[in-house]
Coordinates of C-alpha atoms and ligand atoms in Angstrom, one line a residue:
Chain N
M1259 CA 10.0 -3.3 -16.5
V1260 CA 8.2 -0.7 -14.5
D1261 CA 8.8 2.9 -15.4
Q1262 CA 9.6 4.3 -12.0
P1263 CA 11.6 7.5 -12.0
N1264 CA 15.2 7.0 -11.0
G1265 CA 14.7 3.6 -9.4
E1266 CA 11.9 4.3 -7.0
L1267 CA 9.8 1.4 -5.7
P1268 CA 6.6 0.7 -7.6
K1269 CA 3.5 2.3 -6.0
V1270 CA 2.2 -1.1 -4.9
L1271 CA 5.4 -1.8 -2.9
Q1272 CA 5.3 1.7 -1.5
I1273 CA 1.9 1.0 -0.1
L1274 CA 2.9 -2.4 1.2
A1275 CA 5.9 -0.9 2.9
R1276 CA 3.8 1.6 4.9
P1277 CA 3.3 -0.6 8.0
A1278 CA 7.1 -0.8 8.3
G1279 CA 7.0 2.8 9.5
L1280 CA 5.1 1.6 12.6
L1281 CA 7.8 -0.9 13.6
P1282 CA 10.4 0.1 16.2
L1283 CA 13.0 0.4 13.4
G1284 CA 14.9 3.2 15.2
I1285 CA 15.7 1.0 18.2
V1286 CA 16.7 -2.0 16.0
L1287 CA 19.0 0.2 13.8
T1288 CA 20.5 2.0 16.9
Q1289 CA 21.5 -1.4 18.3
A1290 CA 22.9 -2.5 14.9
V1291 CA 25.1 0.6 14.5
R1292 CA 26.3 0.4 18.2
R1293 CA 27.1 -3.3 17.7
M1294 CA 29.1 -2.5 14.7
A1295 CA 31.0 0.2 16.6
R1296 CA 31.9 -2.3 19.2
R1297 CA 33.1 -4.9 16.6
R1298 CA 34.9 -2.4 14.4
P1299 CA 35.9 0.5 16.6
T1300 CA 38.3 2.1 14.0
L1301 CA 35.4 2.4 11.5
F1302 CA 34.2 5.6 13.0
E1303 CA 37.6 7.3 13.3
R1304 CA 37.3 8.7 9.8
L1305 CA 34.3 10.7 10.8
D1306 CA 36.4 12.8 13.2
E1307 CA 34.3 15.6 14.6
H1308 CA 31.4 14.8 12.3
R1309 CA 30.4 11.7 14.4
H1310 CA 28.3 14.2 16.4
A1311 CA 26.4 15.5 13.4
S1312 CA 22.8 14.5 12.7
F1313 CA 21.9 13.0 9.3
L1314 CA 18.3 13.0 8.1
V1315 CA 18.0 10.2 5.6
E1316 CA 14.7 10.3 3.7
P1317 CA 13.7 7.5 1.3
S1318 CA 11.7 9.3 -1.3
D1319 CA 9.5 6.3 -1.9
L1320 CA 8.7 5.4 1.7
D1321 CA 6.4 7.2 4.3
F1322 CA 9.1 7.4 6.9
A1323 CA 12.6 8.8 7.4
F1324 CA 15.5 8.3 9.8
V1325 CA 17.9 10.6 11.7
L1326 CA 21.3 9.1 12.3
V1327 CA 23.9 10.4 14.7
P1328 CA 26.9 8.1 14.0
D1329 CA 28.7 8.6 17.3
G1330 CA 30.3 5.1 17.6
E1331 CA 29.0 3.2 20.6
Q1332 CA 26.8 6.2 21.5
A1333 CA 25.3 6.2 18.0
S1334 CA 21.5 6.7 17.6
V1335 CA 19.0 6.1 14.8
R1336 CA 15.4 7.4 15.2
S1337 CA 12.6 7.0 12.7
Y1338 CA 10.1 9.7 11.9
S1339 CA 6.9 10.0 9.9
K1340 CA 7.2 12.1 6.8
R1341 CA 4.5 14.3 8.2
A1342 CA 6.8 15.5 11.0
L1343 CA 10.3 15.5 9.8
P1344 CA 12.8 17.0 12.2
S1345 CA 15.6 19.4 11.2
A1346 CA 19.1 17.9 11.0
D1347 CA 22.7 19.0 10.0
V1348 CA 22.4 17.1 6.8
H1349 CA 19.4 16.0 4.7
V1350 CA 19.8 13.2 2.1
K1351 CA 16.8 12.2 0.0
G1352 CA 16.5 9.4 -2.7
P1353 CA 14.9 6.1 -3.5
I1354 CA 15.4 3.5 -0.8
L1355 CA 17.2 1.0 -3.2
M1356 CA 19.7 3.7 -4.2
L1357 CA 20.3 4.6 -0.5
L1358 CA 20.9 1.0 0.4
G1359 CA 23.2 0.7 -2.7
L1360 CA 25.3 3.5 -1.2
L1361 CA 25.7 1.6 2.0
D1362 CA 27.1 -1.5 0.4
G1363 CA 29.2 0.4 -2.2
T1364 CA 27.1 -0.8 -5.2
F1365 CA 26.6 2.9 -6.1
D1366 CA 28.8 5.9 -6.1
G1367 CA 27.3 8.7 -4.2
D1368 CA 28.8 11.4 -6.5
A1369 CA 27.4 9.7 -9.6
L1370 CA 23.9 9.4 -8.0
F1371 CA 24.1 13.0 -7.0
F1372 CA 25.4 14.4 -10.3
N1373 CA 22.6 12.7 -12.1
R1374 CA 20.1 14.0 -9.5
V1375 CA 19.0 10.6 -8.2
L1376 CA 19.9 11.8 -4.7
S1377 CA 19.4 15.3 -3.4
V1378 CA 21.4 16.6 -0.5
S1379 CA 21.4 19.8 1.6
G1380 CA 23.0 21.0 4.9
K1381 CA 26.5 20.5 6.1
T1382 CA 28.3 19.2 3.1
D1383 CA 31.5 18.5 5.0
A1384 CA 29.7 16.2 7.4
L1385 CA 28.0 14.4 4.5
V1386 CA 31.3 14.0 2.7
A1387 CA 32.9 12.5 5.9
L1388 CA 30.0 10.1 6.3
R1389 CA 30.1 9.1 2.7
N1390 CA 33.8 8.4 2.8
T1391 CA 33.5 6.5 6.0
I1392 CA 30.8 4.3 4.6
E1393 CA 32.8 3.9 1.4
D1394 CA 35.8 2.5 3.3
A1395 CA 33.7 0.3 5.6
E1396 CA 32.6 -2.2 3.0
L1397 CA 29.5 -2.7 4.9
K1398 CA 27.6 -6.0 4.4
P1399 CA 24.1 -6.8 5.5
S1400 CA 25.5 -9.2 8.1
D1401 CA 27.5 -6.3 9.7
L1402 CA 24.2 -4.4 10.3
L1403 CA 22.4 -7.5 11.5
G1404 CA 25.3 -8.7 13.7
V1405 CA 25.5 -12.1 12.0
T1406 CA 28.9 -13.8 11.9
G1407 CA 30.5 -17.0 10.5
R1408 CA 29.1 -19.1 7.7
G1409 CA 25.6 -17.6 8.2
A1410 CA 27.0 -14.2 7.4
A1411 CA 28.3 -15.2 4.0
F1412 CA 25.0 -16.8 3.1
L1413 CA 23.0 -13.9 4.4
D1414 CA 25.1 -11.3 2.5
S1415 CA 25.0 -13.1 -0.8
A1416 CA 21.2 -13.6 -0.5
V1417 CA 20.4 -10.0 0.5
L1418 CA 22.8 -8.5 -2.1
R1419 CA 21.3 -10.7 -4.8
A1420 CA 17.8 -9.7 -3.8
L1421 CA 18.7 -6.0 -3.8
A1422 CA 20.3 -6.3 -7.2
S1423 CA 17.2 -8.0 -8.7
A1424 CA 15.0 -5.4 -7.0
R1425 CA 17.0 -2.6 -8.7
R1426 CA 16.7 -4.4 -12.0
V1427 CA 12.9 -4.7 -11.6
V1428 CA 12.5 -1.0 -10.8
G1429 CA 14.8 0.0 -13.6
A1430 CA 17.4 1.6 -11.4
P1431 CA 20.0 3.6 -13.4
N1432 CA 23.4 2.0 -13.9
M1433 CA 25.8 4.4 -12.2
G1434 CA 29.0 3.0 -10.9
A1435 CA 27.3 -0.3 -10.3
M1436 CA 29.7 -3.2 -9.4
P1437 CA 29.2 -6.3 -11.5
Chain J
M238 CA 56.6 -0.9 -22.5
S239 CA 52.9 -0.6 -22.3
L240 CA 51.1 2.5 -21.1
E241 CA 50.9 2.6 -17.2
L242 CA 47.5 3.2 -15.8
V243 CA 47.7 5.3 -12.6
C244 CA 44.5 5.1 -10.6
P245 CA 43.1 7.0 -7.6
A246 CA 42.4 5.7 -4.1
G247 CA 40.9 7.8 -1.4
T248 CA 40.5 4.9 1.0
P249 CA 42.1 1.5 1.6
S250 CA 39.0 -0.2 0.1
A251 CA 39.2 2.0 -3.0
L252 CA 42.9 1.0 -3.3
R253 CA 41.9 -2.7 -3.2
A254 CA 39.1 -2.0 -5.8
A255 CA 41.6 -0.2 -8.1
V256 CA 44.2 -3.0 -7.9
D257 CA 41.5 -5.7 -8.4
A258 CA 40.1 -3.8 -11.4
G259 CA 43.5 -3.9 -13.1
A260 CA 45.4 -0.7 -12.1
H261 CA 49.1 -0.9 -12.9
S262 CA 49.7 1.8 -10.2
V263 CA 47.6 3.4 -7.5
Y264 CA 48.1 6.9 -6.0
C265 CA 46.9 8.0 -2.6
G266 CA 47.8 10.4 0.2
F267 CA 47.8 10.9 4.0
R268 CA 44.9 12.2 6.0
D269 CA 46.3 15.7 6.5
E270 CA 47.3 19.0 4.9
T271 CA 50.2 17.4 3.1
N272 CA 47.8 16.0 0.5
A273 CA 46.1 18.0 -2.2
R274 CA 42.9 15.9 -1.7
N275 CA 42.3 16.6 2.0
F276 CA 38.6 15.9 2.2
P277 CA 36.9 14.9 5.5
G278 CA 36.8 11.1 6.0
L279 CA 39.2 10.5 3.1
N280 CA 42.8 9.2 2.8
F281 CA 45.3 7.0 4.6
S282 CA 46.9 6.7 8.0
P283 CA 50.6 5.5 7.9
A284 CA 49.5 2.1 9.0
E285 CA 46.8 1.9 6.3
L286 CA 49.3 2.9 3.7
K287 CA 51.7 0.2 4.7
E288 CA 48.9 -2.4 4.4
G289 CA 47.8 -0.9 1.1
V290 CA 51.4 -1.2 -0.3
R291 CA 51.5 -4.8 0.8
Y292 CA 48.2 -5.5 -0.9
A293 CA 49.2 -3.8 -4.1
H294 CA 52.7 -5.4 -4.3
Q295 CA 51.3 -8.9 -3.7
R296 CA 49.2 -8.3 -6.9
G297 CA 52.0 -6.7 -9.0
A298 CA 50.7 -3.1 -8.7
K299 CA 52.7 -0.1 -7.5
V300 CA 51.7 2.6 -5.0
L301 CA 52.6 6.3 -5.6
V302 CA 52.0 8.6 -2.6
A303 CA 51.0 12.3 -3.1
V304 CA 52.6 14.7 -0.6
N305 CA 51.8 17.5 -3.0
T306 CA 50.7 20.6 -1.2
F307 CA 53.0 23.5 -0.6
A308 CA 54.8 23.4 2.8
K309 CA 54.3 26.3 5.2
A310 CA 57.5 28.3 5.6
G311 CA 59.0 27.5 9.0
A312 CA 56.5 24.7 9.7
M313 CA 57.7 21.8 7.5
E314 CA 57.3 19.1 10.1
P315 CA 54.1 17.5 8.7
W316 CA 55.7 17.3 5.2
K317 CA 59.0 15.8 6.5
K318 CA 57.0 13.3 8.5
A319 CA 54.9 12.4 5.5
V320 CA 58.0 11.8 3.3
A321 CA 59.5 9.6 5.9
N322 CA 56.2 7.6 6.2
V323 CA 56.1 7.1 2.4
E324 CA 59.5 5.5 2.5
A325 CA 58.7 3.5 5.6
A326 CA 55.6 2.1 3.9
G327 CA 57.7 0.8 1.0
A328 CA 55.8 2.8 -1.6
D329 CA 57.2 2.9 -5.1
A330 CA 57.3 6.7 -5.5
I331 CA 56.4 10.0 -3.9
I332 CA 54.5 12.7 -5.8
V333 CA 55.7 16.2 -4.7
A334 CA 55.1 19.8 -5.9
D335 CA 57.0 22.0 -3.4
I336 CA 60.7 22.8 -4.0
A337 CA 61.4 22.6 -0.3
V338 CA 59.8 19.2 0.0
L339 CA 61.6 17.9 -3.1
D340 CA 64.9 19.2 -1.7
H341 CA 64.2 17.5 1.6
A342 CA 63.2 14.2 0.0
A343 CA 66.3 14.3 -2.4
R344 CA 68.7 14.9 0.4
H345 CA 67.3 12.7 3.2
H346 CA 65.5 9.9 1.3
P347 CA 67.7 9.5 -1.8
D348 CA 66.2 6.1 -2.6
L349 CA 62.7 7.4 -2.9
R350 CA 61.6 7.8 -6.6
L351 CA 60.5 11.4 -7.1
H352 CA 57.5 12.3 -9.3
L353 CA 56.6 15.9 -9.9
S354 CA 53.0 16.6 -9.0
V355 CA 50.6 18.4 -11.5
Q356 CA 50.5 21.0 -8.7
A357 CA 54.0 22.2 -9.8
A358 CA 52.6 23.0 -13.2
A359 CA 55.9 22.2 -15.0
A360 CA 55.0 22.4 -18.7
T361 CA 58.2 23.6 -20.4
P362 CA 61.4 21.6 -21.2
E363 CA 63.3 24.2 -19.1
A364 CA 61.1 23.6 -16.0
I365 CA 61.3 19.8 -16.4
A366 CA 65.1 19.9 -16.9
F367 CA 65.4 22.0 -13.8
Y368 CA 63.5 19.5 -11.6
A369 CA 65.4 16.6 -13.1
D370 CA 68.8 18.1 -12.7
T371 CA 68.3 19.7 -9.3
F372 CA 66.3 17.0 -7.5
G373 CA 66.5 13.9 -9.7
V374 CA 62.8 13.9 -10.5
R375 CA 62.0 10.8 -12.7
R376 CA 58.5 11.6 -13.8
V377 CA 56.4 14.7 -14.3
V378 CA 52.6 14.8 -14.2
L379 CA 51.7 17.4 -16.8
P380 CA 49.1 20.1 -16.2
R381 CA 45.8 19.7 -18.0
V382 CA 46.4 22.7 -20.3
L383 CA 48.4 21.1 -23.0
S384 CA 47.3 19.8 -26.4
V385 CA 48.5 16.4 -27.7
E386 CA 50.8 18.2 -30.1
E387 CA 52.4 20.2 -27.3
I388 CA 52.9 17.1 -25.2
K389 CA 54.6 15.4 -28.2
K390 CA 57.0 18.4 -28.6
L391 CA 57.6 18.5 -24.9
N392 CA 58.5 14.8 -24.7
S393 CA 60.9 15.0 -27.5
A394 CA 62.5 18.1 -26.0
V395 CA 63.0 16.3 -22.6
A396 CA 63.9 12.9 -24.0
S397 CA 67.6 13.3 -23.2
T398 CA 66.8 13.8 -19.5
G399 CA 65.1 10.4 -19.3
V400 CA 62.1 12.0 -17.5
E401 CA 58.8 10.2 -18.0
T402 CA 55.5 12.1 -18.5
E403 CA 52.1 11.3 -17.0
V404 CA 48.9 12.8 -18.3
F405 CA 45.3 12.9 -17.0
V406 CA 42.9 11.0 -19.1
F407 CA 39.7 10.9 -17.0
G408 CA 37.8 12.7 -14.3
G409 CA 37.4 16.2 -12.9
L410 CA 38.9 18.8 -15.0
C411 CA 41.1 21.7 -13.8
P412 CA 41.2 24.0 -16.7
M413 CA 44.0 26.2 -15.4
A414 CA 47.7 25.8 -14.5
E415 CA 47.3 23.9 -11.2
G416 CA 49.1 25.1 -8.1
R417 CA 48.6 28.7 -9.4
C418 CA 44.9 29.0 -8.9
A419 CA 43.6 31.3 -6.1
L420 CA 39.9 31.3 -7.0
S421 CA 38.8 29.3 -3.9
S422 CA 41.1 31.5 -1.7
Y423 CA 39.0 34.5 -2.7
A424 CA 35.7 32.8 -2.0
T425 CA 36.6 30.8 1.2
G426 CA 39.9 32.1 2.5
K427 CA 41.4 28.6 2.0
S428 CA 43.9 27.9 -0.7
P429 CA 43.7 24.6 -2.5
N430 CA 47.5 24.7 -2.7
L431 CA 48.0 24.9 1.0
V432 CA 45.1 23.1 2.6
G433 CA 44.5 20.5 -0.1
V434 CA 41.0 21.2 -1.5
C435 CA 39.6 23.6 -4.0
S436 CA 36.0 24.1 -2.9
P437 CA 36.4 22.9 0.7
P438 CA 33.2 21.0 1.6
D439 CA 32.6 23.1 4.8
F440 CA 32.0 26.0 2.4
V441 CA 29.7 24.1 0.0
E442 CA 26.0 24.3 0.2
Y443 CA 23.3 22.8 -2.0
C444 CA 20.2 24.9 -1.6
D445 CA 16.8 23.5 -2.6
E446 CA 14.9 26.4 -4.3
G447 CA 11.7 24.4 -5.0
A448 CA 10.4 24.8 -8.5
D449 CA 13.6 26.7 -9.5
G450 CA 15.7 23.6 -8.8
T451 CA 19.0 23.6 -6.8
A452 CA 21.5 26.3 -6.3
T453 CA 25.1 25.4 -5.5
R454 CA 27.1 27.8 -3.3
L455 CA 30.6 28.2 -2.2
G456 CA 31.4 30.4 0.7
G457 CA 28.0 32.1 0.3
F458 CA 28.5 32.8 -3.4
T459 CA 26.0 31.1 -5.7
I460 CA 28.1 29.3 -8.3
D461 CA 25.3 27.8 -10.4
R462 CA 21.7 26.9 -10.5
F463 CA 20.3 23.6 -11.8
A464 CA 16.7 23.0 -13.0
P465 CA 14.8 20.3 -11.2
G466 CA 16.1 16.9 -12.5
A467 CA 19.0 18.4 -14.5
P468 CA 22.5 17.0 -13.9
A469 CA 24.3 19.0 -11.2
G470 CA 27.9 19.6 -10.5
Y471 CA 30.1 20.2 -7.4
P472 CA 30.3 24.0 -7.0
T473 CA 33.8 24.6 -8.3
L474 CA 34.4 28.3 -9.1
C475 CA 36.0 27.7 -12.4
K476 CA 32.9 25.7 -13.5
G477 CA 30.4 28.2 -12.2
S478 CA 27.9 30.2 -14.3
F479 CA 28.7 33.9 -14.4
V480 CA 27.3 37.1 -16.0
A481 CA 29.9 38.8 -18.2
G482 CA 29.3 41.3 -21.0
G483 CA 25.5 41.0 -20.4
K484 CA 25.6 37.2 -21.0
T485 CA 25.2 34.3 -18.6
S486 CA 27.5 31.4 -19.3
H487 CA 30.0 29.0 -17.9
L488 CA 32.7 31.5 -18.4
F489 CA 35.8 29.5 -17.7
E490 CA 34.8 25.9 -18.2
D491 CA 31.6 23.9 -18.5
P492 CA 30.8 21.5 -15.6
V493 CA 32.0 18.5 -17.6
S494 CA 34.4 15.6 -17.0
L495 CA 37.6 14.9 -18.9
N496 CA 37.6 11.7 -20.9
A497 CA 40.5 11.3 -23.2
A498 CA 40.0 7.6 -23.9
S499 CA 39.7 8.2 -27.6
L500 CA 43.1 9.9 -27.6
L501 CA 45.1 7.0 -26.1
P502 CA 46.8 6.0 -29.4
R503 CA 47.8 9.6 -30.0
L504 CA 49.1 10.0 -26.4
R505 CA 51.1 6.9 -26.7
E506 CA 52.6 8.2 -30.0
A507 CA 53.3 11.5 -28.2
G508 CA 55.7 9.6 -25.9
V509 CA 53.6 9.6 -22.8
T510 CA 54.5 6.9 -20.2
A511 CA 51.6 6.9 -17.8
L512 CA 47.8 7.7 -17.9
K513 CA 46.3 9.2 -14.8
I514 CA 42.7 8.9 -13.7
E515 CA 41.5 11.6 -11.4
G516 CA 39.0 11.0 -8.5
R517 CA 40.5 10.2 -5.1
Q518 CA 37.3 11.7 -3.7
R519 CA 35.1 9.3 -5.7
G520 CA 33.7 6.0 -4.4
K521 CA 35.0 2.5 -5.1
G522 CA 32.1 1.7 -7.4
Y523 CA 33.2 4.5 -9.6
I524 CA 36.9 3.7 -9.4
A525 CA 36.4 0.0 -10.2
E526 CA 34.3 0.8 -13.3
V527 CA 36.6 3.5 -14.6
V528 CA 39.8 1.5 -14.0
R529 CA 38.3 -1.7 -15.6
T530 CA 37.2 0.3 -18.7
F531 CA 40.5 2.1 -19.1
R532 CA 42.5 -1.2 -18.6
K533 CA 40.4 -2.7 -21.4
A534 CA 41.2 0.3 -23.6
V535 CA 45.0 0.1 -22.8
D536 CA 45.1 -3.6 -23.3
A537 CA 43.2 -3.3 -26.6
L538 CA 45.6 -0.6 -27.8
E539 CA 48.7 -2.8 -26.9
A540 CA 47.2 -5.8 -28.6
G541 CA 46.3 -3.7 -31.7
R542 CA 42.6 -4.5 -31.2
P543 CA 39.8 -1.9 -32.1
Q544 CA 39.4 0.9 -29.6
V545 CA 37.0 0.4 -26.6
E546 CA 33.9 2.6 -26.5
A547 CA 35.0 4.2 -23.2
E548 CA 32.9 7.4 -23.7
A549 CA 29.6 5.5 -23.8
M550 CA 30.6 3.0 -21.1
L551 CA 31.4 5.8 -18.6
A552 CA 28.7 8.3 -19.5
G553 CA 26.7 7.7 -16.3
L554 CA 29.7 8.4 -14.0
V555 CA 30.7 11.9 -15.0
E556 CA 30.1 15.2 -13.4
G557 CA 27.4 17.2 -15.2
G558 CA 26.7 14.0 -17.2
R559 CA 28.9 15.3 -20.0
Q560 CA 32.5 14.6 -21.2
T561 CA 35.2 16.5 -23.0
S562 CA 38.7 15.8 -24.3
G563 CA 39.7 19.0 -22.5
A564 CA 42.8 20.9 -23.7
Y565 CA 44.1 17.9 -25.6
Q566 CA 42.1 19.1 -28.6
K567 CA 40.7 22.4 -27.3
T568 CA 39.4 25.3 -29.3
W569 CA 39.7 28.3 -26.9
R570 CA 36.9 30.8 -26.7
Ligands
SF4_1650 S1 39.1 26.2 -8.9 FE1 39.1 25.2 -10.9 S2 40.9 26.1 -11.9 FE2 41.1 26.5 -9.7 S3 42.4 24.7 -8.9 FE3 40.2 24.2 -8.7 S4 39.6 23.1 -10.5 FE4 41.6 24.2 -11.0

């Protein structure tokens, strides 16, 4: 066990992850969100007017952050270095494994927040709308990567298992975790 | 008849999670002002409700739909439409608070089973008898202000009416007679009883104050301040920290969650029919875990097995990180 606070990545992994900040992650993620909007158009209806809001998502254990505007097929994701974070309507900060756990429904956002694993500021109504939309979406890694068919099931179980082991290794807190 | 576990669902996926985790019944509402949990991004469209009812019925669970805000005088259309949509979806009951909506449902949808929402705050035998006699209400959700002894007396007093009672056993705690609270109207201009949220999220702010921690605000009023790393709560006025008589304290209620799991045997003995879990705004991870734990507790009780350690099992999920048995065994300040 590694005694990282609140499930953050061990220092060595944080250093190893640094080059990822140089990759064109924004472009890849923008394509992924837009592809999802094309495949599941009703998904974004729950956001209502908040689909135009900007969400700064800052993994506390990585050197870079993202700004997401979840506007369906016009959605955009941009990555930023932590040295030059832009302002946004909503700011969410927390360990990357916890943030990913919110996406796939492994964790409950309220529980993470009440226990101060996540910190949030800005337009709470937009954040609540995004949280509820993600909650209902039952997102799987294959949705983001655009993989379908038998490959999707294989990919999902492999990625989810890897994330679950990673959380165990970093000692992530058990808050609303699905079995 | 075993205790019925009534579980929350804010979204179709939460409904499926609750049913799969062992809910006997699931309650939910529409995505509009007719529903007292009208949060952005939450709730059901009529089509989603129909699909949710189908999913639940296939697995032996019931669906109860909350149309439980107070209708606006002269503008009842959304409430009338909601009642019709509940019936069209094939739901098992509708949960209503407003007399006008009850009257409409009783007259125009006589086959709909009527449950009285906690928002109606019916806590006396006279009030319950009135709703039963006038509208044919079959179940009353009791406000969270009664002790177990009071619930027992109430149940024996209404036994002849055949009305069932449902009590909250877990989740956010409203310490006052619901449907009567105007705290958030003062701070935000929006009443929980009309628009469906106390502490509307568009008035909520979490302000990072650096070394001082986080301040939570509602409508510009600072409700509480949390030291860095300390468990925080959603800024609900009744759970805020106020200065009174020269002392700073959580004047009305601590930011804690209700957990009455240890009282299940006494609640059953008090004649309660159904146990309600609060939390339609919570995620499916939370719902699955709470429902599974309570289902184990109810099953253990029915089978005469030792009680399940629900407090310890759910400690990580609760607001403020702390739990209370609320008014069920309260000593008032
Ligand atoms: S502000 Fe508190 S007392 Fe008033 S309705 Fe909300 S939870 Fe209940």
